[in-house]
Amino acid sequence: MQTGYDRREFLRLGGIAGVAFASGLFPAAGGAQAQGSDFHFVQFSDTHWGYTGPANPDAAHTLEKAVETVNGLAAQPDFIVFTGDLTHTTDDPKERRARLKRFKEIVSALRVKDVRFMPGEHDASLDRGEAYKEFFGAPNYTFDHKGVHFIALDNVSDPAARVGDEQLAWLAADLKQRKPEDRIVVMTHRPLFDLYPSWDWATADGAKVMELLMPYRNVVVFYGHIHQEHHHVTGHIAHHAAQSLVFPLPAPGSQPRRAPLPFDAATPYRGLGTRDVAVGVASSYALKELPVAKA
Amino acid sequence: MINRRTTLRWLAAAPVASGLAAAVGLAAEPAVREIRISAKKFEFTPSSVTARVGEPVMLLLSSEDRIHGFKMPDFNLRTDIVPGVVTAVQLTPDRAGSFSYFCDIFCGDGHEDMGGTMLVEG
Ligand SMILES: [Cu+2]
């Protein structure tokens, strides 16, 4: 696990903020629900449907396998979120729509029918989200579930990776209706903090989003884009990046270029997976990474 | 020496230069060394340039196909590169090292590979 902070430090910060983070609380097999949790959801990210290349020779089937794995969970999640890069980009608008259509067909096999989508730059940056919206509707929205307020933020429809003033105003208006202690989960594609600017692992105006979120004591961010598990804290707000379902990317700054980690036939699904998030009482989030099952 | 036509093109670039990227006017000092970098899907040419600590350089950025971005986080530089104009960016490196530049406007399948390195010698 890559961490951007010392674990003890994190727990200390978590304690102050009233946000505890736990990993591996679950039994290795069987139910995915931790004791005392209110509910759980599953995060898929960076499925990149349509990718072909040496970094994942099985790319045409990896998503289906992950769907089967999640369908096999003894405790089915309340809902499922996809944090962007549903499809791999293409210059051809017809092909983009064909990929979005096929992606939608594959994930319609999920047993859980409450599924929320978000775009990544591969889906939305070349046409400002036009095709994406035809299939999945608005790229930013909110919903409430069992007392938790979820906010999906779009930092990819603008090809320069800006949330933009309009959406910032929308976010500010939504937050105005929250109390400082309300539980808020932000879901987005790119990191909202400067994770590694030399690889463009940032959001151009992410600092403005964080400034708006800062007054709220109970905020956590789930995102994708970097194709690996990663945890970071800005002040009291934790950010958790998810693995992808196409190919893992190197840890920030660990090699000169952010090229995909090479495929290894001996461990074909290494570094790929989905994630179960148990939203606990007492403002805790227990994360369990779910590997792609072997064929 | 800077000829008059180039200078006028720099002026033309003014509307697209943003942030710390500065468009240069008629009063530009001829002593500034020019580094031309051309952008196209999905590469910068050249993808490797050199500079010296304390030596002012003028990056002259152009695009052969579509809009791209040019970002060098280490020197807090970023600008759009719009086809048809030369965008001038002034830089005086204050430290030695190897610093990356890359496109930060998503431009297609290969965008992630669109980058280069500036080697700054002490
Ligand atoms: Cu580009």
Coordinates of C-alpha atoms and ligand atoms in Angstrom, one line a residue:
Chain A
M1 CA 0.0 0.0 0.0
Q2 CA 1.3 3.4 -0.9
T3 CA 0.7 6.0 1.7
G4 CA 1.3 9.7 1.5
Y5 CA 1.6 10.0 5.3
D6 CA 2.7 8.2 8.3
R7 CA 0.0 5.8 9.5
R8 CA 0.1 6.9 13.1
E9 CA 0.0 10.5 12.0
F10 CA -3.1 9.7 9.9
L11 CA -4.9 8.1 12.8
R12 CA -4.1 11.0 15.0
L13 CA -5.5 13.4 12.4
G14 CA -8.4 11.1 12.0
G15 CA -9.1 11.2 15.7
I16 CA -9.2 15.0 15.8
A17 CA -11.4 15.1 12.8
G18 CA -13.7 12.4 14.0
V19 CA -12.9 10.4 10.9
A20 CA -11.3 7.0 11.5
F21 CA -9.9 5.0 8.7
A22 CA -9.4 1.2 8.9
S23 CA -8.1 -1.3 6.4
G24 CA -8.5 -5.0 6.5
L25 CA -11.1 -5.1 9.2
F26 CA -13.0 -7.8 7.2
P27 CA -12.6 -11.5 7.3
A28 CA -10.7 -12.7 4.3
A29 CA -13.6 -14.8 3.0
G30 CA -17.3 -14.5 3.2
G31 CA -19.2 -11.4 4.1
A32 CA -17.8 -8.1 3.2
Q33 CA -19.7 -6.1 5.8
A34 CA -17.9 -5.0 9.0
Q35 CA -19.7 -5.3 12.3
G36 CA -21.4 -2.1 13.3
S37 CA -21.3 -0.5 9.8
D38 CA -24.4 1.2 8.7
F39 CA -24.0 0.2 5.0
H40 CA -21.5 -0.5 2.4
F41 CA -20.9 0.4 -1.2
V42 CA -18.5 -0.7 -3.9
Q43 CA -16.2 1.5 -5.9
F44 CA -15.2 0.6 -9.4
S45 CA -12.7 2.9 -11.2
D46 CA -10.8 3.3 -14.5
T47 CA -12.3 0.3 -16.3
H48 CA -11.1 1.8 -19.6
W49 CA -13.4 -0.4 -21.7
G50 CA -12.0 -0.5 -25.3
Y51 CA -8.3 -0.4 -24.3
T52 CA -6.1 -2.8 -26.3
G53 CA -2.4 -3.0 -25.6
P54 CA 0.4 -5.0 -24.0
A55 CA -0.3 -3.7 -20.4
N56 CA -3.4 -5.9 -20.2
P57 CA -3.9 -8.6 -22.9
D58 CA -7.1 -9.6 -21.1
A59 CA -8.6 -6.1 -21.1
A60 CA -11.7 -7.3 -23.0
H61 CA -12.7 -9.5 -20.1
T62 CA -11.3 -7.9 -16.9
L63 CA -14.4 -5.9 -16.3
E64 CA -16.7 -8.9 -16.7
K65 CA -14.6 -10.8 -14.2
A66 CA -14.8 -7.9 -11.7
V67 CA -18.6 -7.8 -12.1
E68 CA -18.7 -11.5 -11.3
T69 CA -16.5 -11.0 -8.3
V70 CA -18.7 -8.3 -6.9
N71 CA -21.9 -10.3 -7.8
G72 CA -20.4 -13.1 -5.7
L73 CA -20.1 -11.0 -2.5
A74 CA -22.1 -12.6 0.2
A75 CA -23.2 -9.2 1.4
Q76 CA -24.3 -7.2 -1.6
P77 CA -23.5 -3.5 -1.3
D78 CA -26.3 -0.9 -1.1
F79 CA -25.0 0.7 -4.3
I80 CA -22.1 0.8 -6.6
V81 CA -20.1 3.9 -7.9
F82 CA -17.9 4.1 -10.9
T83 CA -15.4 7.0 -10.5
G84 CA -14.6 7.6 -14.2
D85 CA -12.6 6.4 -17.2
L86 CA -15.4 4.0 -17.9
T87 CA -14.1 3.7 -21.5
H88 CA -10.7 4.2 -23.1
T89 CA -10.6 7.3 -25.2
T90 CA -10.9 7.4 -29.0
D91 CA -11.0 10.3 -31.5
D92 CA -14.0 8.7 -33.3
P93 CA -17.3 9.9 -31.8
K94 CA -19.1 6.8 -33.1
E95 CA -16.6 4.5 -31.6
R96 CA -16.8 6.4 -28.3
R97 CA -20.6 5.8 -28.2
A98 CA -20.1 2.1 -29.1
R99 CA -17.7 1.7 -26.2
L100 CA -20.0 3.5 -23.7
K101 CA -22.9 1.3 -24.9
R102 CA -20.9 -1.9 -24.5
F103 CA -19.6 -0.8 -21.1
K104 CA -23.2 -0.1 -20.0
E105 CA -24.3 -3.6 -21.2
I106 CA -21.5 -5.3 -19.3
V107 CA -22.2 -3.5 -16.0
S108 CA -25.9 -4.1 -16.3
A109 CA -25.1 -7.7 -15.2
L110 CA -24.4 -6.3 -11.7
R111 CA -26.8 -7.8 -9.2
V112 CA -27.0 -4.4 -7.5
K113 CA -29.2 -2.1 -9.6
D114 CA -28.4 1.1 -7.8
V115 CA -25.3 2.1 -9.8
R116 CA -23.9 5.7 -10.1
F117 CA -21.5 6.8 -12.8
M118 CA -19.0 9.5 -13.3
P119 CA -16.9 10.4 -16.3
G120 CA -13.1 10.4 -16.6
E121 CA -11.0 12.4 -19.0
H122 CA -11.0 9.4 -21.4
D123 CA -14.8 9.5 -21.6
A124 CA -15.5 13.2 -21.6
S125 CA -12.5 15.4 -22.3
L126 CA -12.5 15.3 -26.2
D127 CA -16.2 16.2 -26.5
R128 CA -16.8 18.0 -23.2
G129 CA -18.9 15.1 -22.0
E130 CA -21.4 15.1 -24.8
A131 CA -21.4 11.4 -25.5
Y132 CA -21.1 10.5 -21.8
K133 CA -24.3 12.5 -21.0
E134 CA -26.3 10.7 -23.7
F135 CA -25.7 7.5 -21.8
F136 CA -25.3 8.5 -18.2
G137 CA -26.8 11.9 -17.7
A138 CA -25.3 14.7 -15.7
P139 CA -21.6 14.3 -14.8
N140 CA -22.1 16.0 -11.4
Y141 CA -24.9 15.4 -8.9
T142 CA -25.7 14.7 -5.3
F143 CA -27.7 12.1 -3.5
D144 CA -28.3 11.0 0.1
H145 CA -28.1 7.6 1.5
K146 CA -28.8 6.6 5.1
G147 CA -27.8 10.0 6.5
V148 CA -24.7 10.4 4.3
H149 CA -24.6 13.1 1.7
F150 CA -22.8 12.1 -1.5
I151 CA -21.4 14.6 -4.0
A152 CA -20.2 13.6 -7.5
L153 CA -17.8 16.2 -8.9
D154 CA -16.8 16.5 -12.5
N155 CA -13.1 17.5 -13.0
V156 CA -12.8 16.0 -16.5
S157 CA -15.4 17.4 -18.9
D158 CA -13.1 20.4 -19.2
P159 CA -10.0 19.1 -21.0
A160 CA -7.9 21.4 -18.9
A161 CA -9.0 19.5 -15.7
R162 CA -10.9 22.3 -14.1
V163 CA -14.0 21.9 -12.0
G164 CA -14.9 25.4 -13.2
D165 CA -16.6 28.4 -11.6
E166 CA -20.1 27.3 -12.5
Q167 CA -19.7 23.9 -10.8
L168 CA -17.9 25.5 -7.8
A169 CA -20.9 27.8 -7.3
W170 CA -23.2 24.7 -7.5
L171 CA -21.0 23.0 -4.9
A172 CA -21.0 26.0 -2.7
A173 CA -24.8 26.2 -2.9
D174 CA -25.1 22.5 -2.0
L175 CA -22.7 22.8 0.9
K176 CA -24.6 25.8 2.3
Q177 CA -27.5 23.4 3.0
R178 CA -25.2 21.2 5.2
K179 CA -24.4 21.5 8.8
P180 CA -20.7 21.5 9.7
E181 CA -20.9 18.0 11.3
D182 CA -22.9 16.4 8.4
R183 CA -21.3 13.3 6.8
I184 CA -20.2 14.1 3.3
V185 CA -18.6 11.8 0.8
V186 CA -17.1 13.4 -2.3
M187 CA -16.6 11.2 -5.4
T188 CA -14.6 12.4 -8.4
H189 CA -12.1 11.2 -11.0
R190 CA -8.9 13.1 -10.5
P191 CA -7.2 13.9 -7.2
L192 CA -8.4 17.2 -5.7
F193 CA -5.0 17.8 -4.2
D194 CA -1.6 18.1 -5.8
L195 CA -0.6 14.4 -5.6
Y196 CA 2.2 14.6 -8.1
P197 CA 2.1 17.7 -10.4
S198 CA 4.9 16.5 -12.6
W199 CA 2.6 13.7 -13.8
D200 CA -0.4 16.0 -13.9
W201 CA -1.9 14.1 -10.9
A202 CA -3.9 17.1 -9.8
T203 CA -7.0 19.1 -10.6
A204 CA -6.3 22.6 -11.9
D205 CA -8.7 24.3 -9.4
G206 CA -8.8 21.4 -6.9
A207 CA -7.6 23.8 -4.1
K208 CA -10.9 25.8 -4.5
V209 CA -12.9 22.6 -4.0
M210 CA -10.9 21.8 -0.9
E211 CA -11.4 25.3 0.4
L212 CA -15.2 24.9 0.1
L213 CA -15.1 21.5 1.9
M214 CA -12.7 22.6 4.7
P215 CA -15.4 24.0 7.1
Y216 CA -17.1 20.6 7.1
R217 CA -15.7 18.3 9.7
N218 CA -16.8 15.0 8.3
V219 CA -15.7 14.8 4.7
V220 CA -14.0 12.0 2.8
V221 CA -13.0 11.8 -0.9
F222 CA -13.0 8.7 -3.1
Y223 CA -11.4 9.0 -6.5
G224 CA -9.6 7.2 -9.3
H225 CA -7.3 8.3 -12.2
I226 CA -4.0 7.1 -10.7
H227 CA -4.8 3.3 -11.1
Q228 CA -3.6 2.3 -7.6
E229 CA -4.6 2.3 -4.0
H230 CA -3.4 5.6 -2.4
H231 CA -4.3 7.5 0.8
H232 CA -3.7 11.1 1.6
V233 CA -5.0 13.7 4.0
T234 CA -5.5 17.4 3.4
G235 CA -6.1 18.9 6.8
H236 CA -8.8 16.7 8.2
I237 CA -10.1 15.4 4.9
A238 CA -8.9 12.0 3.7
H239 CA -8.6 11.1 0.0
H240 CA -8.7 7.4 -1.1
A241 CA -7.6 6.5 -4.7
A242 CA -8.9 3.2 -6.1
Q243 CA -7.2 0.6 -8.2
S244 CA -8.2 0.3 -11.9
L245 CA -9.5 -2.6 -13.9
V246 CA -7.1 -2.1 -16.9
F247 CA -3.5 -1.7 -15.8
P248 CA -1.7 -0.4 -12.7
L249 CA 0.3 2.8 -12.8
P250 CA 3.6 3.3 -10.9
A251 CA 3.6 4.9 -7.5
P252 CA 4.0 8.7 -7.7
G253 CA 7.5 9.6 -8.8
S254 CA 8.8 6.1 -8.5
Q255 CA 10.0 6.0 -12.1
P256 CA 10.8 8.7 -14.6
R257 CA 7.6 8.3 -16.6
R258 CA 4.1 7.4 -15.6
A259 CA 4.0 4.4 -18.0
P260 CA 1.8 1.5 -17.1
L261 CA 3.4 -1.3 -15.0
P262 CA 4.3 -4.1 -17.4
F263 CA 2.0 -7.1 -17.7
D264 CA 3.2 -10.2 -15.9
A265 CA 1.6 -13.4 -17.1
A266 CA 2.4 -15.1 -13.8
T267 CA 0.1 -12.6 -11.9
P268 CA -2.3 -11.3 -14.6
Y269 CA -4.6 -9.3 -12.3
R270 CA -1.9 -7.9 -10.0
G271 CA -2.8 -4.3 -9.0
L272 CA -6.3 -4.5 -10.4
G273 CA -9.5 -4.6 -8.4
T274 CA -12.5 -2.9 -7.0
R275 CA -13.1 -1.7 -3.4
D276 CA -15.7 -2.3 -0.8
V277 CA -16.3 0.7 1.5
A278 CA -18.2 0.0 4.7
V279 CA -19.6 3.3 6.1
G280 CA -19.6 2.8 9.8
V281 CA -21.3 4.4 12.7
A282 CA -19.0 6.9 14.5
S283 CA -17.9 8.3 11.1
S284 CA -15.5 5.5 10.2
Y285 CA -14.8 4.1 6.7
A286 CA -13.5 0.6 6.4
L287 CA -11.9 -0.1 3.0
K288 CA -11.4 -3.6 1.6
E289 CA -9.7 -4.0 -1.7
L290 CA -11.3 -6.7 -3.8
P291 CA -8.9 -8.3 -6.3
V292 CA -10.2 -9.5 -9.7
A293 CA -10.8 -13.2 -9.4
K294 CA -8.8 -15.6 -11.5
A295 CA -10.5 -17.1 -14.5
Chain B
M1 CA 18.8 38.9 -33.1
I2 CA 15.1 39.1 -33.0
N3 CA 13.6 40.1 -36.3
R4 CA 10.5 42.2 -36.5
R5 CA 8.2 39.5 -37.8
T6 CA 8.9 37.2 -34.9
T7 CA 8.3 40.1 -32.5
L8 CA 4.9 40.7 -34.0
R9 CA 4.0 37.1 -33.7
W10 CA 4.9 37.3 -30.0
L11 CA 2.5 40.1 -29.6
A12 CA -0.1 38.1 -31.4
A13 CA 0.3 35.4 -28.7
A14 CA -0.5 37.8 -25.9
P15 CA -4.2 36.9 -25.6
V16 CA -3.5 33.2 -25.1
A17 CA -0.6 33.6 -22.7
S18 CA -1.8 33.2 -19.2
G19 CA -0.5 32.9 -15.6
L20 CA 3.2 33.4 -15.4
A21 CA 3.6 32.9 -19.1
A22 CA 4.4 36.3 -20.5
A23 CA 4.0 37.6 -24.0
V24 CA 6.9 39.7 -25.0
G25 CA 6.6 43.1 -26.5
L26 CA 8.9 45.2 -28.7
A27 CA 11.3 46.0 -25.8
A28 CA 12.4 42.4 -25.5
E29 CA 16.2 42.1 -24.9
P30 CA 17.9 40.4 -27.8
A31 CA 20.2 38.6 -25.4
V32 CA 17.5 36.1 -24.4
R33 CA 18.2 32.7 -25.8
E34 CA 15.4 31.2 -27.7
I35 CA 14.2 27.6 -27.4
R36 CA 11.6 26.6 -29.9
I37 CA 9.3 23.7 -28.9
S38 CA 6.7 22.4 -31.3
A39 CA 3.7 20.4 -30.1
K40 CA 1.6 17.8 -31.9
K41 CA -0.3 14.6 -30.9
F42 CA 1.4 13.2 -28.8
E43 CA 4.8 14.7 -28.5
F44 CA 6.9 17.8 -28.0
T45 CA 9.8 18.4 -30.4
P46 CA 12.3 18.6 -29.0
S47 CA 11.4 16.4 -26.0
S48 CA 14.6 17.4 -24.3
V49 CA 16.1 20.9 -23.9
T50 CA 18.9 22.4 -21.9
A51 CA 19.2 25.7 -20.0
R52 CA 21.6 27.2 -17.4
V53 CA 20.9 28.5 -13.9
G54 CA 20.4 32.2 -14.0
E55 CA 20.4 32.4 -17.8
P56 CA 17.1 33.8 -19.1
V57 CA 15.5 31.7 -21.9
M58 CA 12.5 32.4 -24.1
L59 CA 10.4 29.3 -24.8
L60 CA 8.6 29.8 -28.2
L61 CA 5.8 27.3 -28.2
S62 CA 3.7 26.3 -31.3
S63 CA 1.3 23.6 -32.2
E64 CA 1.1 21.7 -35.5
D65 CA -2.4 20.3 -35.0
R66 CA -4.7 21.2 -32.1
I67 CA -4.7 23.0 -28.9
H68 CA -2.3 21.5 -26.3
G69 CA -1.1 22.7 -23.0
F70 CA 2.4 23.3 -21.7
K71 CA 3.0 22.9 -18.0
M72 CA 6.2 23.0 -16.0
P73 CA 5.1 22.6 -12.4
D74 CA 8.6 23.1 -11.0
F75 CA 8.7 26.7 -12.3
N76 CA 5.0 27.3 -11.9
L77 CA 4.6 27.8 -15.7
R78 CA 1.6 26.9 -17.7
T79 CA 0.0 28.1 -20.9
D80 CA -2.2 27.0 -23.7
I81 CA -0.5 26.3 -27.1
V82 CA -2.9 27.3 -29.8
P83 CA -2.3 26.5 -33.5
G84 CA -1.4 29.5 -35.6
V85 CA 0.3 31.6 -33.0
V86 CA 3.7 31.4 -31.2
T87 CA 3.3 31.5 -27.5
A88 CA 6.3 33.0 -25.8
V89 CA 7.1 32.0 -22.2
Q90 CA 10.0 33.6 -20.4
L91 CA 12.0 31.6 -17.9
T92 CA 15.1 32.1 -15.8
P93 CA 15.8 28.8 -14.0
D94 CA 16.9 29.4 -10.4
R95 CA 18.1 25.9 -9.7
A96 CA 19.8 23.0 -11.5
G97 CA 18.2 19.7 -12.2
S98 CA 16.0 17.8 -14.5
F99 CA 12.5 19.3 -14.8
S100 CA 9.6 17.9 -16.7
Y101 CA 7.1 19.6 -19.0
F102 CA 4.0 18.1 -20.4
C103 CA 0.7 18.7 -22.1
D104 CA -2.1 19.3 -19.6
I105 CA -5.0 19.6 -22.0
F106 CA -6.3 16.1 -22.7
C107 CA -5.7 15.5 -26.4
G108 CA -6.5 11.8 -27.1
D109 CA -5.1 8.3 -26.8
G110 CA -1.4 9.0 -26.1
H111 CA -1.9 12.3 -24.2
E112 CA -0.3 10.8 -21.1
D113 CA 2.9 10.2 -23.0
M114 CA 3.2 13.8 -24.2
G115 CA 6.0 15.3 -22.2
G116 CA 9.6 16.4 -22.2
T117 CA 12.5 17.3 -19.9
M118 CA 14.4 20.5 -19.4
L119 CA 17.9 19.9 -18.1
V120 CA 19.2 22.9 -16.2
E121 CA 22.9 23.0 -15.7
G122 CA 24.4 24.7 -12.7
Ligands
CU1 CU -1.8 17.5 -25.9

